[in-house]
Amino acid sequence: MAAIAHTNNAAASGIAGRLMAAIQHMQENRARRAVYRQTVRELNALTNRDLADLGINRAMIGRLAHEAAWGAK
């Protein structure tokens, strides 16, 4: 009987651990999406001349924002 109770407690902590990991993963993804959106918003606010001074064209904004949020591939 004690072995069954111990197994149930281990299963519960395993489920809780997986749930906490899933919540943490969702929070990290939410923060990364916020970085992506902020980067896109700031780069889109620049003029074409400002972007050219930085060596960026408008077609690159999405990729650069993705790299800022999730890193380079």
PDB file of N, CA, C and O in Angstrom:
ATOM      1  N   MET A   1       0.812  -1.188   0.000  1.00  0.00           N
ATOM      2  CA  MET A   1       0.000   0.000   0.000  1.00  0.00           C
ATOM      3  C   MET A   1       0.859   1.257   0.000  1.00  0.00           C
ATOM      4  O   MET A   1       0.539   2.218  -0.681  1.00  0.00           O
ATOM      5  N   ALA A   2       1.940   1.267   0.752  1.00  0.00           N
ATOM      6  CA  ALA A   2       2.823   2.425   0.806  1.00  0.00           C
ATOM      7  C   ALA A   2       3.473   2.662  -0.554  1.00  0.00           C
ATOM      8  O   ALA A   2       3.697   3.805  -0.943  1.00  0.00           O
ATOM      9  N   ALA A   3       3.758   1.582  -1.274  1.00  0.00           N
ATOM     10  CA  ALA A   3       4.371   1.729  -2.593  1.00  0.00           C
ATOM     11  C   ALA A   3       3.411   2.408  -3.556  1.00  0.00           C
ATOM     12  O   ALA A   3       3.818   3.216  -4.391  1.00  0.00           O
ATOM     13  N   ILE A   4       2.141   2.121  -3.458  1.00  0.00           N
ATOM     14  CA  ILE A   4       1.135   2.745  -4.326  1.00  0.00           C
ATOM     15  C   ILE A   4       1.025   4.230  -4.012  1.00  0.00           C
ATOM     16  O   ILE A   4       0.976   5.061  -4.917  1.00  0.00           O
ATOM     17  N   ALA A   5       1.018   4.586  -2.747  1.00  0.00           N
ATOM     18  CA  ALA A   5       0.926   5.991  -2.356  1.00  0.00           C
ATOM     19  C   ALA A   5       2.155   6.751  -2.842  1.00  0.00           C
ATOM     20  O   ALA A   5       2.047   7.879  -3.324  1.00  0.00           O
ATOM     21  N   HIS A   6       3.321   6.135  -2.729  1.00  0.00           N
ATOM     22  CA  HIS A   6       4.554   6.780  -3.190  1.00  0.00           C
ATOM     23  C   HIS A   6       4.511   6.982  -4.700  1.00  0.00           C
ATOM     24  O   HIS A   6       4.921   8.032  -5.197  1.00  0.00           O
ATOM     25  N   THR A   7       4.001   6.006  -5.440  1.00  0.00           N
ATOM     26  CA  THR A   7       3.901   6.110  -6.890  1.00  0.00           C
ATOM     27  C   THR A   7       2.941   7.228  -7.277  1.00  0.00           C
ATOM     28  O   THR A   7       3.223   7.999  -8.199  1.00  0.00           O
ATOM     29  N   ASN A   8       1.821   7.354  -6.599  1.00  0.00           N
ATOM     30  CA  ASN A   8       0.864   8.418  -6.899  1.00  0.00           C
ATOM     31  C   ASN A   8       1.470   9.792  -6.636  1.00  0.00           C
ATOM     32  O   ASN A   8       1.244  10.727  -7.396  1.00  0.00           O
ATOM     33  N   ASN A   9       2.231   9.932  -5.532  1.00  0.00           N
ATOM     34  CA  ASN A   9       2.876  11.215  -5.238  1.00  0.00           C
ATOM     35  C   ASN A   9       3.912  11.548  -6.307  1.00  0.00           C
ATOM     36  O   ASN A   9       4.034  12.696  -6.710  1.00  0.00           O
ATOM     37  N   ALA A  10       4.658  10.563  -6.768  1.00  0.00           N
ATOM     38  CA  ALA A  10       5.654  10.792  -7.812  1.00  0.00           C
ATOM     39  C   ALA A  10       4.973  11.200  -9.111  1.00  0.00           C
ATOM     40  O   ALA A  10       5.450  12.086  -9.818  1.00  0.00           O
ATOM     41  N   ALA A  11       3.852  10.564  -9.426  1.00  0.00           N
ATOM     42  CA  ALA A  11       3.119  10.909 -10.643  1.00  0.00           C
ATOM     43  C   ALA A  11       2.560  12.327 -10.546  1.00  0.00           C
ATOM     44  O   ALA A  11       2.585  13.083 -11.511  1.00  0.00           O
ATOM     45  N   ALA A  12       2.089  12.702  -9.373  1.00  0.00           N
ATOM     46  CA  ALA A  12       1.541  14.045  -9.201  1.00  0.00           C
ATOM     47  C   ALA A  12       2.639  15.094  -9.347  1.00  0.00           C
ATOM     48  O   ALA A  12       2.434  16.124  -9.977  1.00  0.00           O
ATOM     49  N   SER A  13       3.806  14.834  -8.760  1.00  0.00           N
ATOM     50  CA  SER A  13       4.884  15.815  -8.889  1.00  0.00           C
ATOM     51  C   SER A  13       5.402  15.841 -10.324  1.00  0.00           C
ATOM     52  O   SER A  13       5.829  16.881 -10.808  1.00  0.00           O
ATOM     53  N   GLY A  14       5.344  14.727 -11.034  1.00  0.00           N
ATOM     54  CA  GLY A  14       5.743  14.694 -12.437  1.00  0.00           C
ATOM     55  C   GLY A  14       4.802  15.517 -13.283  1.00  0.00           C
ATOM     56  O   GLY A  14       5.234  16.275 -14.150  1.00  0.00           O
ATOM     57  N   ILE A  15       3.523  15.401 -13.013  1.00  0.00           N
ATOM     58  CA  ILE A  15       2.520  16.177 -13.740  1.00  0.00           C
ATOM     59  C   ILE A  15       2.689  17.663 -13.409  1.00  0.00           C
ATOM     60  O   ILE A  15       2.661  18.509 -14.296  1.00  0.00           O
ATOM     61  N   ALA A  16       2.891  17.964 -12.136  1.00  0.00           N
ATOM     62  CA  ALA A  16       3.075  19.357 -11.731  1.00  0.00           C
ATOM     63  C   ALA A  16       4.336  19.934 -12.368  1.00  0.00           C
ATOM     64  O   ALA A  16       4.345  21.083 -12.813  1.00  0.00           O
ATOM     65  N   GLY A  17       5.374  19.133 -12.421  1.00  0.00           N
ATOM     66  CA  GLY A  17       6.613  19.579 -13.046  1.00  0.00           C
ATOM     67  C   GLY A  17       6.436  19.872 -14.522  1.00  0.00           C
ATOM     68  O   GLY A  17       6.931  20.889 -15.026  1.00  0.00           O
ATOM     69  N   ARG A  18       5.719  18.986 -15.201  1.00  0.00           N
ATOM     70  CA  ARG A  18       5.460  19.197 -16.631  1.00  0.00           C
ATOM     71  C   ARG A  18       4.574  20.410 -16.845  1.00  0.00           C
ATOM     72  O   ARG A  18       4.773  21.176 -17.787  1.00  0.00           O
ATOM     73  N   LEU A  19       3.611  20.602 -15.967  1.00  0.00           N
ATOM     74  CA  LEU A  19       2.727  21.764 -16.070  1.00  0.00           C
ATOM     75  C   LEU A  19       3.513  23.056 -15.861  1.00  0.00           C
ATOM     76  O   LEU A  19       3.361  24.019 -16.615  1.00  0.00           O
ATOM     77  N   MET A  20       4.379  23.061 -14.860  1.00  0.00           N
ATOM     78  CA  MET A  20       5.198  24.247 -14.608  1.00  0.00           C
ATOM     79  C   MET A  20       6.141  24.514 -15.779  1.00  0.00           C
ATOM     80  O   MET A  20       6.334  25.668 -16.166  1.00  0.00           O
ATOM     81  N   ALA A  21       6.703  23.469 -16.371  1.00  0.00           N
ATOM     82  CA  ALA A  21       7.582  23.636 -17.536  1.00  0.00           C
ATOM     83  C   ALA A  21       6.798  24.199 -18.717  1.00  0.00           C
ATOM     84  O   ALA A  21       7.295  25.067 -19.443  1.00  0.00           O
ATOM     85  N   ALA A  22       5.573  23.726 -18.912  1.00  0.00           N
ATOM     86  CA  ALA A  22       4.743  24.225 -20.008  1.00  0.00           C
ATOM     87  C   ALA A  22       4.393  25.694 -19.796  1.00  0.00           C
ATOM     88  O   ALA A  22       4.429  26.495 -20.732  1.00  0.00           O
ATOM     89  N   ILE A  23       4.091  26.065 -18.561  1.00  0.00           N
ATOM     90  CA  ILE A  23       3.770  27.467 -18.255  1.00  0.00           C
ATOM     91  C   ILE A  23       4.987  28.340 -18.492  1.00  0.00           C
ATOM     92  O   ILE A  23       4.895  29.421 -19.083  1.00  0.00           O
ATOM     93  N   GLN A  24       6.156  27.866 -18.061  1.00  0.00           N
ATOM     94  CA  GLN A  24       7.384  28.632 -18.269  1.00  0.00           C
ATOM     95  C   GLN A  24       7.669  28.798 -19.761  1.00  0.00           C
ATOM     96  O   GLN A  24       8.061  29.868 -20.210  1.00  0.00           O
ATOM     97  N   HIS A  25       7.458  27.737 -20.532  1.00  0.00           N
ATOM     98  CA  HIS A  25       7.673  27.785 -21.976  1.00  0.00           C
ATOM     99  C   HIS A  25       6.735  28.811 -22.626  1.00  0.00           C
ATOM    100  O   HIS A  25       7.155  29.593 -23.484  1.00  0.00           O
ATOM    101  N   MET A  26       5.488  28.841 -22.204  1.00  0.00           N
ATOM    102  CA  MET A  26       4.533  29.810 -22.737  1.00  0.00           C
ATOM    103  C   MET A  26       4.947  31.238 -22.375  1.00  0.00           C
ATOM    104  O   MET A  26       4.831  32.144 -23.208  1.00  0.00           O
ATOM    105  N   GLN A  27       5.438  31.439 -21.159  1.00  0.00           N
ATOM    106  CA  GLN A  27       5.879  32.771 -20.752  1.00  0.00           C
ATOM    107  C   GLN A  27       7.088  33.223 -21.562  1.00  0.00           C
ATOM    108  O   GLN A  27       7.184  34.382 -21.958  1.00  0.00           O
ATOM    109  N   GLU A  28       8.016  32.304 -21.812  1.00  0.00           N
ATOM    110  CA  GLU A  28       9.186  32.637 -22.624  1.00  0.00           C
ATOM    111  C   GLU A  28       8.770  32.994 -24.045  1.00  0.00           C
ATOM    112  O   GLU A  28       9.282  33.969 -24.619  1.00  0.00           O
ATOM    113  N   ASN A  29       7.853  32.221 -24.616  1.00  0.00           N
ATOM    114  CA  ASN A  29       7.380  32.512 -25.969  1.00  0.00           C
ATOM    115  C   ASN A  29       6.658  33.860 -26.022  1.00  0.00           C
ATOM    116  O   ASN A  29       6.806  34.616 -26.986  1.00  0.00           O
ATOM    117  N   ARG A  30       5.897  34.167 -24.996  1.00  0.00           N
ATOM    118  CA  ARG A  30       5.197  35.453 -24.944  1.00  0.00           C
ATOM    119  C   ARG A  30       6.203  36.605 -24.910  1.00  0.00           C
ATOM    120  O   ARG A  30       6.041  37.613 -25.614  1.00  0.00           O
ATOM    121  N   ALA A  31       7.256  36.454 -24.129  1.00  0.00           N
ATOM    122  CA  ALA A  31       8.292  37.491 -24.049  1.00  0.00           C
ATOM    123  C   ALA A  31       9.017  37.626 -25.384  1.00  0.00           C
ATOM    124  O   ALA A  31       9.315  38.745 -25.828  1.00  0.00           O
ATOM    125  N   ARG A  32       9.291  36.504 -26.049  1.00  0.00           N
ATOM    126  CA  ARG A  32       9.965  36.549 -27.346  1.00  0.00           C
ATOM    127  C   ARG A  32       9.089  37.225 -28.405  1.00  0.00           C
ATOM    128  O   ARG A  32       9.582  38.005 -29.214  1.00  0.00           O
ATOM    129  N   ARG A  33       7.792  36.926 -28.386  1.00  0.00           N
ATOM    130  CA  ARG A  33       6.879  37.590 -29.332  1.00  0.00           C
ATOM    131  C   ARG A  33       6.831  39.094 -29.080  1.00  0.00           C
ATOM    132  O   ARG A  33       6.750  39.887 -30.019  1.00  0.00           O
ATOM    133  N   ALA A  34       6.903  39.494 -27.817  1.00  0.00           N
ATOM    134  CA  ALA A  34       6.909  40.917 -27.484  1.00  0.00           C
ATOM    135  C   ALA A  34       8.170  41.587 -28.037  1.00  0.00           C
ATOM    136  O   ALA A  34       8.097  42.692 -28.579  1.00  0.00           O
ATOM    137  N   VAL A  35       9.314  40.911 -27.922  1.00  0.00           N
ATOM    138  CA  VAL A  35      10.558  41.451 -28.480  1.00  0.00           C
ATOM    139  C   VAL A  35      10.432  41.565 -29.996  1.00  0.00           C
ATOM    140  O   VAL A  35      10.827  42.576 -30.590  1.00  0.00           O
ATOM    141  N   TYR A  36       9.860  40.539 -30.632  1.00  0.00           N
ATOM    142  CA  TYR A  36       9.678  40.550 -32.088  1.00  0.00           C
ATOM    143  C   TYR A  36       8.818  41.748 -32.505  1.00  0.00           C
ATOM    144  O   TYR A  36       9.196  42.524 -33.379  1.00  0.00           O
ATOM    145  N   ARG A  37       7.662  41.900 -31.855  1.00  0.00           N
ATOM    146  CA  ARG A  37       6.748  42.991 -32.217  1.00  0.00           C
ATOM    147  C   ARG A  37       7.384  44.354 -31.975  1.00  0.00           C
ATOM    148  O   ARG A  37       7.250  45.264 -32.795  1.00  0.00           O
ATOM    149  N   GLN A  38       8.092  44.506 -30.869  1.00  0.00           N
ATOM    150  CA  GLN A  38       8.750  45.777 -30.551  1.00  0.00           C
ATOM    151  C   GLN A  38       9.810  46.102 -31.604  1.00  0.00           C
ATOM    152  O   GLN A  38       9.899  47.237 -32.064  1.00  0.00           O
ATOM    153  N   THR A  39      10.588  45.109 -32.005  1.00  0.00           N
ATOM    154  CA  THR A  39      11.629  45.327 -33.008  1.00  0.00           C
ATOM    155  C   THR A  39      11.022  45.727 -34.342  1.00  0.00           C
ATOM    156  O   THR A  39      11.483  46.676 -34.985  1.00  0.00           O
ATOM    157  N   VAL A  40       9.980  45.030 -34.760  1.00  0.00           N
ATOM    158  CA  VAL A  40       9.311  45.363 -36.021  1.00  0.00           C
ATOM    159  C   VAL A  40       8.745  46.777 -35.947  1.00  0.00           C
ATOM    160  O   VAL A  40       8.912  47.579 -36.878  1.00  0.00           O
ATOM    161  N   ARG A  41       8.113  47.107 -34.844  1.00  0.00           N
ATOM    162  CA  ARG A  41       7.507  48.430 -34.687  1.00  0.00           C
ATOM    163  C   ARG A  41       8.577  49.529 -34.766  1.00  0.00           C
ATOM    164  O   ARG A  41       8.398  50.534 -35.463  1.00  0.00           O
ATOM    165  N   GLU A  42       9.698  49.325 -34.081  1.00  0.00           N
ATOM    166  CA  GLU A  42      10.741  50.353 -34.073  1.00  0.00           C
ATOM    167  C   GLU A  42      11.408  50.486 -35.434  1.00  0.00           C
ATOM    168  O   GLU A  42      11.692  51.604 -35.878  1.00  0.00           O
ATOM    169  N   LEU A  43      11.684  49.370 -36.103  1.00  0.00           N
ATOM    170  CA  LEU A  43      12.321  49.450 -37.418  1.00  0.00           C
ATOM    171  C   LEU A  43      11.373  50.038 -38.462  1.00  0.00           C
ATOM    172  O   LEU A  43      11.802  50.784 -39.340  1.00  0.00           O
ATOM    173  N   ASN A  44      10.101  49.702 -38.391  1.00  0.00           N
ATOM    174  CA  ASN A  44       9.142  50.276 -39.331  1.00  0.00           C
ATOM    175  C   ASN A  44       8.959  51.773 -39.128  1.00  0.00           C
ATOM    176  O   ASN A  44       8.568  52.488 -40.051  1.00  0.00           O
ATOM    177  N   ALA A  45       9.245  52.263 -37.932  1.00  0.00           N
ATOM    178  CA  ALA A  45       9.104  53.695 -37.658  1.00  0.00           C
ATOM    179  C   ALA A  45      10.236  54.509 -38.296  1.00  0.00           C
ATOM    180  O   ALA A  45      10.094  55.717 -38.462  1.00  0.00           O
ATOM    181  N   LEU A  46      11.328  53.861 -38.643  1.00  0.00           N
ATOM    182  CA  LEU A  46      12.450  54.572 -39.253  1.00  0.00           C
ATOM    183  C   LEU A  46      12.160  54.899 -40.715  1.00  0.00           C
ATOM    184  O   LEU A  46      11.430  54.178 -41.390  1.00  0.00           O
ATOM    185  N   THR A  47      12.767  55.964 -41.193  1.00  0.00           N
ATOM    186  CA  THR A  47      12.634  56.314 -42.607  1.00  0.00           C
ATOM    187  C   THR A  47      13.528  55.396 -43.438  1.00  0.00           C
ATOM    188  O   THR A  47      14.429  54.732 -42.903  1.00  0.00           O
ATOM    189  N   ASN A  48      13.284  55.382 -44.745  1.00  0.00           N
ATOM    190  CA  ASN A  48      14.124  54.574 -45.630  1.00  0.00           C
ATOM    191  C   ASN A  48      15.578  55.022 -45.555  1.00  0.00           C
ATOM    192  O   ASN A  48      16.488  54.199 -45.622  1.00  0.00           O
ATOM    193  N   ARG A  49      15.797  56.308 -45.411  1.00  0.00           N
ATOM    194  CA  ARG A  49      17.165  56.823 -45.321  1.00  0.00           C
ATOM    195  C   ARG A  49      17.842  56.344 -44.033  1.00  0.00           C
ATOM    196  O   ARG A  49      19.012  55.954 -44.043  1.00  0.00           O
ATOM    197  N   ASP A  50      17.111  56.384 -42.920  1.00  0.00           N
ATOM    198  CA  ASP A  50      17.665  55.897 -41.653  1.00  0.00           C
ATOM    199  C   ASP A  50      18.017  54.417 -41.758  1.00  0.00           C
ATOM    200  O   ASP A  50      19.067  53.985 -41.282  1.00  0.00           O
ATOM    201  N   LEU A  51      17.112  53.643 -42.358  1.00  0.00           N
ATOM    202  CA  LEU A  51      17.378  52.216 -42.536  1.00  0.00           C
ATOM    203  C   LEU A  51      18.592  52.000 -43.433  1.00  0.00           C
ATOM    204  O   LEU A  51      19.437  51.136 -43.147  1.00  0.00           O
ATOM    205  N   ALA A  52      18.696  52.784 -44.506  1.00  0.00           N
ATOM    206  CA  ALA A  52      19.842  52.654 -45.410  1.00  0.00           C
ATOM    207  C   ALA A  52      21.139  52.987 -44.679  1.00  0.00           C
ATOM    208  O   ALA A  52      22.163  52.323 -44.901  1.00  0.00           O
ATOM    209  N   ASP A  53      21.117  53.975 -43.796  1.00  0.00           N
ATOM    210  CA  ASP A  53      22.302  54.312 -43.003  1.00  0.00           C
ATOM    211  C   ASP A  53      22.734  53.139 -42.130  1.00  0.00           C
ATOM    212  O   ASP A  53      23.919  52.970 -41.845  1.00  0.00           O
ATOM    213  N   LEU A  54      21.763  52.339 -41.695  1.00  0.00           N
ATOM    214  CA  LEU A  54      22.060  51.160 -40.878  1.00  0.00           C
ATOM    215  C   LEU A  54      22.381  49.930 -41.726  1.00  0.00           C
ATOM    216  O   LEU A  54      22.727  48.880 -41.188  1.00  0.00           O
ATOM    217  N   GLY A  55      22.235  50.058 -43.035  1.00  0.00           N
ATOM    218  CA  GLY A  55      22.487  48.922 -43.920  1.00  0.00           C
ATOM    219  C   GLY A  55      21.333  47.934 -43.953  1.00  0.00           C
ATOM    220  O   GLY A  55      21.520  46.745 -44.181  1.00  0.00           O
ATOM    221  N   ILE A  56      20.130  48.436 -43.726  1.00  0.00           N
ATOM    222  CA  ILE A  56      18.927  47.594 -43.669  1.00  0.00           C
ATOM    223  C   ILE A  56      17.947  48.095 -44.722  1.00  0.00           C
ATOM    224  O   ILE A  56      17.787  49.290 -44.920  1.00  0.00           O
ATOM    225  N   ASN A  57      17.290  47.157 -45.420  1.00  0.00           N
ATOM    226  CA  ASN A  57      16.170  47.565 -46.255  1.00  0.00           C
ATOM    227  C   ASN A  57      14.894  46.997 -45.642  1.00  0.00           C
ATOM    228  O   ASN A  57      14.936  46.123 -44.776  1.00  0.00           O
ATOM    229  N   ARG A  58      13.766  47.491 -46.071  1.00  0.00           N
ATOM    230  CA  ARG A  58      12.490  47.112 -45.436  1.00  0.00           C
ATOM    231  C   ARG A  58      12.199  45.617 -45.519  1.00  0.00           C
ATOM    232  O   ARG A  58      11.559  45.069 -44.634  1.00  0.00           O
ATOM    233  N   ALA A  59      12.694  44.961 -46.549  1.00  0.00           N
ATOM    234  CA  ALA A  59      12.454  43.521 -46.692  1.00  0.00           C
ATOM    235  C   ALA A  59      13.163  42.711 -45.610  1.00  0.00           C
ATOM    236  O   ALA A  59      12.797  41.566 -45.355  1.00  0.00           O
ATOM    237  N   MET A  60      14.145  43.283 -44.962  1.00  0.00           N
ATOM    238  CA  MET A  60      14.925  42.584 -43.949  1.00  0.00           C
ATOM    239  C   MET A  60      14.332  42.685 -42.549  1.00  0.00           C
ATOM    240  O   MET A  60      14.761  41.986 -41.636  1.00  0.00           O
ATOM    241  N   ILE A  61      13.345  43.536 -42.352  1.00  0.00           N
ATOM    242  CA  ILE A  61      12.843  43.828 -41.012  1.00  0.00           C
ATOM    243  C   ILE A  61      12.313  42.572 -40.309  1.00  0.00           C
ATOM    244  O   ILE A  61      12.629  42.324 -39.144  1.00  0.00           O
ATOM    245  N   GLY A  62      11.518  41.788 -40.991  1.00  0.00           N
ATOM    246  CA  GLY A  62      10.967  40.585 -40.362  1.00  0.00           C
ATOM    247  C   GLY A  62      12.046  39.613 -39.912  1.00  0.00           C
ATOM    248  O   GLY A  62      11.999  39.065 -38.805  1.00  0.00           O
ATOM    249  N   ARG A  63      13.051  39.414 -40.767  1.00  0.00           N
ATOM    250  CA  ARG A  63      14.139  38.488 -40.419  1.00  0.00           C
ATOM    251  C   ARG A  63      14.948  39.019 -39.246  1.00  0.00           C
ATOM    252  O   ARG A  63      15.299  38.275 -38.321  1.00  0.00           O
ATOM    253  N   LEU A  64      15.239  40.321 -39.272  1.00  0.00           N
ATOM    254  CA  LEU A  64      16.010  40.910 -38.180  1.00  0.00           C
ATOM    255  C   LEU A  64      15.256  40.849 -36.861  1.00  0.00           C
ATOM    256  O   LEU A  64      15.844  40.589 -35.815  1.00  0.00           O
ATOM    257  N   ALA A  65      13.958  41.072 -36.906  1.00  0.00           N
ATOM    258  CA  ALA A  65      13.141  40.982 -35.688  1.00  0.00           C
ATOM    259  C   ALA A  65      13.116  39.550 -35.172  1.00  0.00           C
ATOM    260  O   ALA A  65      13.199  39.309 -33.953  1.00  0.00           O
ATOM    261  N   HIS A  66      13.028  38.592 -36.080  1.00  0.00           N
ATOM    262  CA  HIS A  66      13.044  37.182 -35.683  1.00  0.00           C
ATOM    263  C   HIS A  66      14.372  36.832 -35.020  1.00  0.00           C
ATOM    264  O   HIS A  66      14.415  36.151 -33.990  1.00  0.00           O
ATOM    265  N   GLU A  67      15.469  37.305 -35.596  1.00  0.00           N
ATOM    266  CA  GLU A  67      16.784  37.051 -35.011  1.00  0.00           C
ATOM    267  C   GLU A  67      16.923  37.716 -33.649  1.00  0.00           C
ATOM    268  O   GLU A  67      17.545  37.162 -32.742  1.00  0.00           O
ATOM    269  N   ALA A  68      16.339  38.895 -33.481  1.00  0.00           N
ATOM    270  CA  ALA A  68      16.411  39.588 -32.200  1.00  0.00           C
ATOM    271  C   ALA A  68      15.655  38.807 -31.123  1.00  0.00           C
ATOM    272  O   ALA A  68      16.079  38.760 -29.969  1.00  0.00           O
ATOM    273  N   ALA A  69      14.541  38.190 -31.501  1.00  0.00           N
ATOM    274  CA  ALA A  69      13.717  37.474 -30.533  1.00  0.00           C
ATOM    275  C   ALA A  69      14.181  36.047 -30.285  1.00  0.00           C
ATOM    276  O   ALA A  69      14.216  35.590 -29.144  1.00  0.00           O
ATOM    277  N   TRP A  70      14.505  35.333 -31.350  1.00  0.00           N
ATOM    278  CA  TRP A  70      14.812  33.908 -31.222  1.00  0.00           C
ATOM    279  C   TRP A  70      16.256  33.547 -31.538  1.00  0.00           C
ATOM    280  O   TRP A  70      16.629  32.397 -31.427  1.00  0.00           O
ATOM    281  N   GLY A  71      17.054  34.514 -31.952  1.00  0.00           N
ATOM    282  CA  GLY A  71      18.443  34.241 -32.281  1.00  0.00           C
ATOM    283  C   GLY A  71      18.595  33.821 -33.731  1.00  0.00           C
ATOM    284  O   GLY A  71      17.629  33.468 -34.402  1.00  0.00           O
ATOM    285  N   ALA A  72      19.830  33.849 -34.190  1.00  0.00           N
ATOM    286  CA  ALA A  72      20.117  33.472 -35.573  1.00  0.00           C
ATOM    287  C   ALA A  72      20.047  31.956 -35.727  1.00  0.00           C
ATOM    288  O   ALA A  72      20.331  31.213 -34.788  1.00  0.00           O
ATOM    289  N   LYS A  73      19.692  31.533 -36.909  1.00  0.00           N
ATOM    290  CA  LYS A  73      19.598  30.083 -37.166  1.00  0.00           C
ATOM    291  C   LYS A  73      20.952  29.488 -37.382  1.00  0.00           C
ATOM    292  O   LYS A  73      21.897  30.016 -37.734  1.00  0.00           O
TER     293      LYS A  73
END
